[in-house]
Amino acid sequence: MCDPVSATIGIASAASQMMAAQAASDAQDAAYEENVRASNQAKMDADRQINLQEAQAQEAAAQEQILNDLETKQILARAVVAGGESGAQGNSISAVQENIVRQGLEANTMVTQNLGREISQLSEERLGARSNHTSRINLSLIHISEPTRPERIS
């Protein structure tokens, strides 16, 4: 038969191990939740920064296009005045004016293309931020799923 003192110690030991295992599990759950919260916050911060960069790029491109338009109009006006003062007329004046307008349009096209490339790069950064977010959460799941070994009581 079993010694009552030994049985009581065994039961107390098992209860202690169960409580320790539950505490460890609760600690892992809390750590996981904190990691998810931190990962979500980091993702939101990264997205906010990327969105800010995109807005700044769009604003800079719009300003550059406005300046290009203004410069084109100024050059065109000078060409019209110069043509009138020189007495030139006809196709040659039209060709010069069309060439000035074409150059302005080309400059704005380059601005638009550069903006498109910059926005594409920012989209890639968004994908990277999403991957980092997912990896951080998955990494915490790996650590949590590793079994904890209860201490051996002698």
XYZ file of C-alpha atoms in Angstrom:
154
model
C 0.000 0.000 0.000
C 0.974 3.537 -0.564
C 2.299 5.726 2.186
C -0.200 8.582 2.770
C 2.586 11.126 3.176
C 4.206 10.067 -0.099
C 0.841 10.141 -1.863
C 0.158 13.624 -0.540
C 3.596 14.808 -1.654
C 3.056 13.237 -5.076
C -0.325 14.909 -5.478
C 1.097 18.252 -4.333
C 4.007 17.834 -6.718
C 1.676 17.039 -9.642
C -0.533 20.003 -8.774
C 2.519 22.239 -8.565
C 3.704 21.034 -11.981
C 0.262 21.638 -13.467
C 0.158 25.141 -12.027
C 3.655 25.860 -13.331
C 2.711 24.524 -16.775
C -0.434 26.687 -16.787
C 1.583 29.735 -15.744
C 4.093 29.043 -18.513
C 1.267 28.638 -21.015
C -0.330 31.891 -19.862
C 3.031 33.656 -20.166
C 3.475 32.312 -23.705
C -0.034 33.434 -24.642
C 0.646 36.904 -23.248
C 3.964 37.087 -25.092
C 2.281 36.032 -28.326
C -0.470 38.629 -27.934
C 2.100 41.332 -27.225
C 4.104 40.263 -30.270
C 1.005 40.401 -32.466
C 0.174 43.845 -31.093
C 3.728 45.075 -31.687
C 3.778 43.537 -35.176
C 0.491 45.199 -36.071
C 1.742 48.549 -34.778
C 4.992 48.216 -36.733
C 3.020 47.398 -39.893
C 0.739 50.396 -39.400
C 3.766 52.639 -38.835
C 5.470 51.306 -41.977
C 2.281 51.770 -44.022
C 1.860 55.311 -42.691
C 5.454 56.155 -43.661
C 5.042 54.673 -47.142
C 1.774 56.551 -47.635
C 3.491 59.774 -46.612
C 6.310 59.138 -49.082
C 3.773 58.483 -51.824
C 1.854 61.679 -51.076
C 5.092 63.659 -51.073
C 6.146 62.137 -54.401
C 2.775 62.964 -55.956
C 2.917 66.522 -54.647
C 6.477 67.005 -55.924
C 5.511 65.641 -59.350
C 2.475 67.923 -59.542
C 4.607 70.936 -58.618
C 7.222 69.999 -61.198
C 4.567 69.661 -63.899
C 3.114 73.057 -62.989
C 6.584 74.591 -63.255
C 7.142 72.838 -66.595
C 3.833 74.215 -67.894
C 4.704 77.713 -66.716
C 8.158 77.537 -68.286
C 6.693 76.227 -71.542
C 4.191 79.098 -71.661
C 6.932 81.664 -70.966
C 9.203 80.249 -73.675
C 6.285 80.064 -76.107
C 5.359 83.689 -75.377
C 8.957 84.800 -75.971
C 9.024 82.851 -79.236
C 5.782 84.495 -80.413
C 7.111 87.967 -79.554
C 10.495 87.240 -81.142
C 8.782 85.942 -84.280
C 6.598 89.048 -84.493
C 9.559 91.381 -83.994
C 11.608 89.617 -86.634
C 8.783 89.617 -89.119
C 8.893 85.839 -89.494
C 5.611 84.159 -90.264
C 4.024 81.030 -91.575
C 5.147 77.449 -91.113
C 8.513 78.250 -89.561
C 6.888 80.100 -86.638
C 4.322 77.326 -86.229
C 7.065 74.689 -86.222
C 9.024 76.528 -83.530
C 5.909 76.923 -81.385
C 4.959 73.272 -81.801
C 8.502 72.229 -80.898
C 8.358 74.281 -77.683
C 5.007 72.755 -76.721
C 6.320 69.258 -77.541
C 9.331 69.744 -75.279
C 7.063 70.840 -72.437
C 4.853 67.791 -72.930
C 7.895 65.514 -72.994
C 9.139 67.013 -69.734
C 5.759 66.362 -68.093
C 5.677 62.841 -69.504
C 9.050 62.150 -67.880
C 7.740 63.488 -64.572
C 4.700 61.196 -64.829
C 6.862 58.182 -65.710
C 9.245 58.868 -62.822
C 6.296 59.190 -60.456
C 4.933 55.869 -61.711
C 8.266 54.176 -61.038
C 8.462 55.710 -57.579
C 4.930 54.549 -56.747
C 5.808 51.055 -57.998
C 8.817 51.044 -55.674
C 6.618 52.122 -52.768
C 4.219 49.284 -53.600
C 7.150 46.891 -53.316
C 7.966 48.410 -49.930
C 4.362 47.763 -48.872
C 4.757 44.111 -49.860
C 7.976 43.945 -47.849
C 6.265 45.463 -44.815
C 3.456 42.919 -45.140
C 5.977 40.067 -45.357
C 7.847 41.351 -42.304
C 4.576 41.566 -40.402
C 3.615 38.008 -41.304
C 7.103 36.699 -40.507
C 7.130 38.305 -37.076
C 3.814 36.710 -36.191
C 4.807 33.331 -37.626
C 8.117 33.434 -35.767
C 6.317 33.955 -32.480
C 4.056 31.010 -33.292
C 7.107 28.795 -33.791
C 8.485 29.737 -30.390
C 5.138 29.239 -28.699
C 4.504 25.863 -30.293
C 7.798 24.519 -28.954
C 6.881 22.355 -25.978
C 8.020 23.415 -22.570
C 9.423 20.712 -20.382
C 8.291 20.679 -16.778
C 11.029 20.692 -14.208
C 11.876 17.330 -12.815
C 11.261 17.054 -9.120
C 13.414 14.538 -7.293
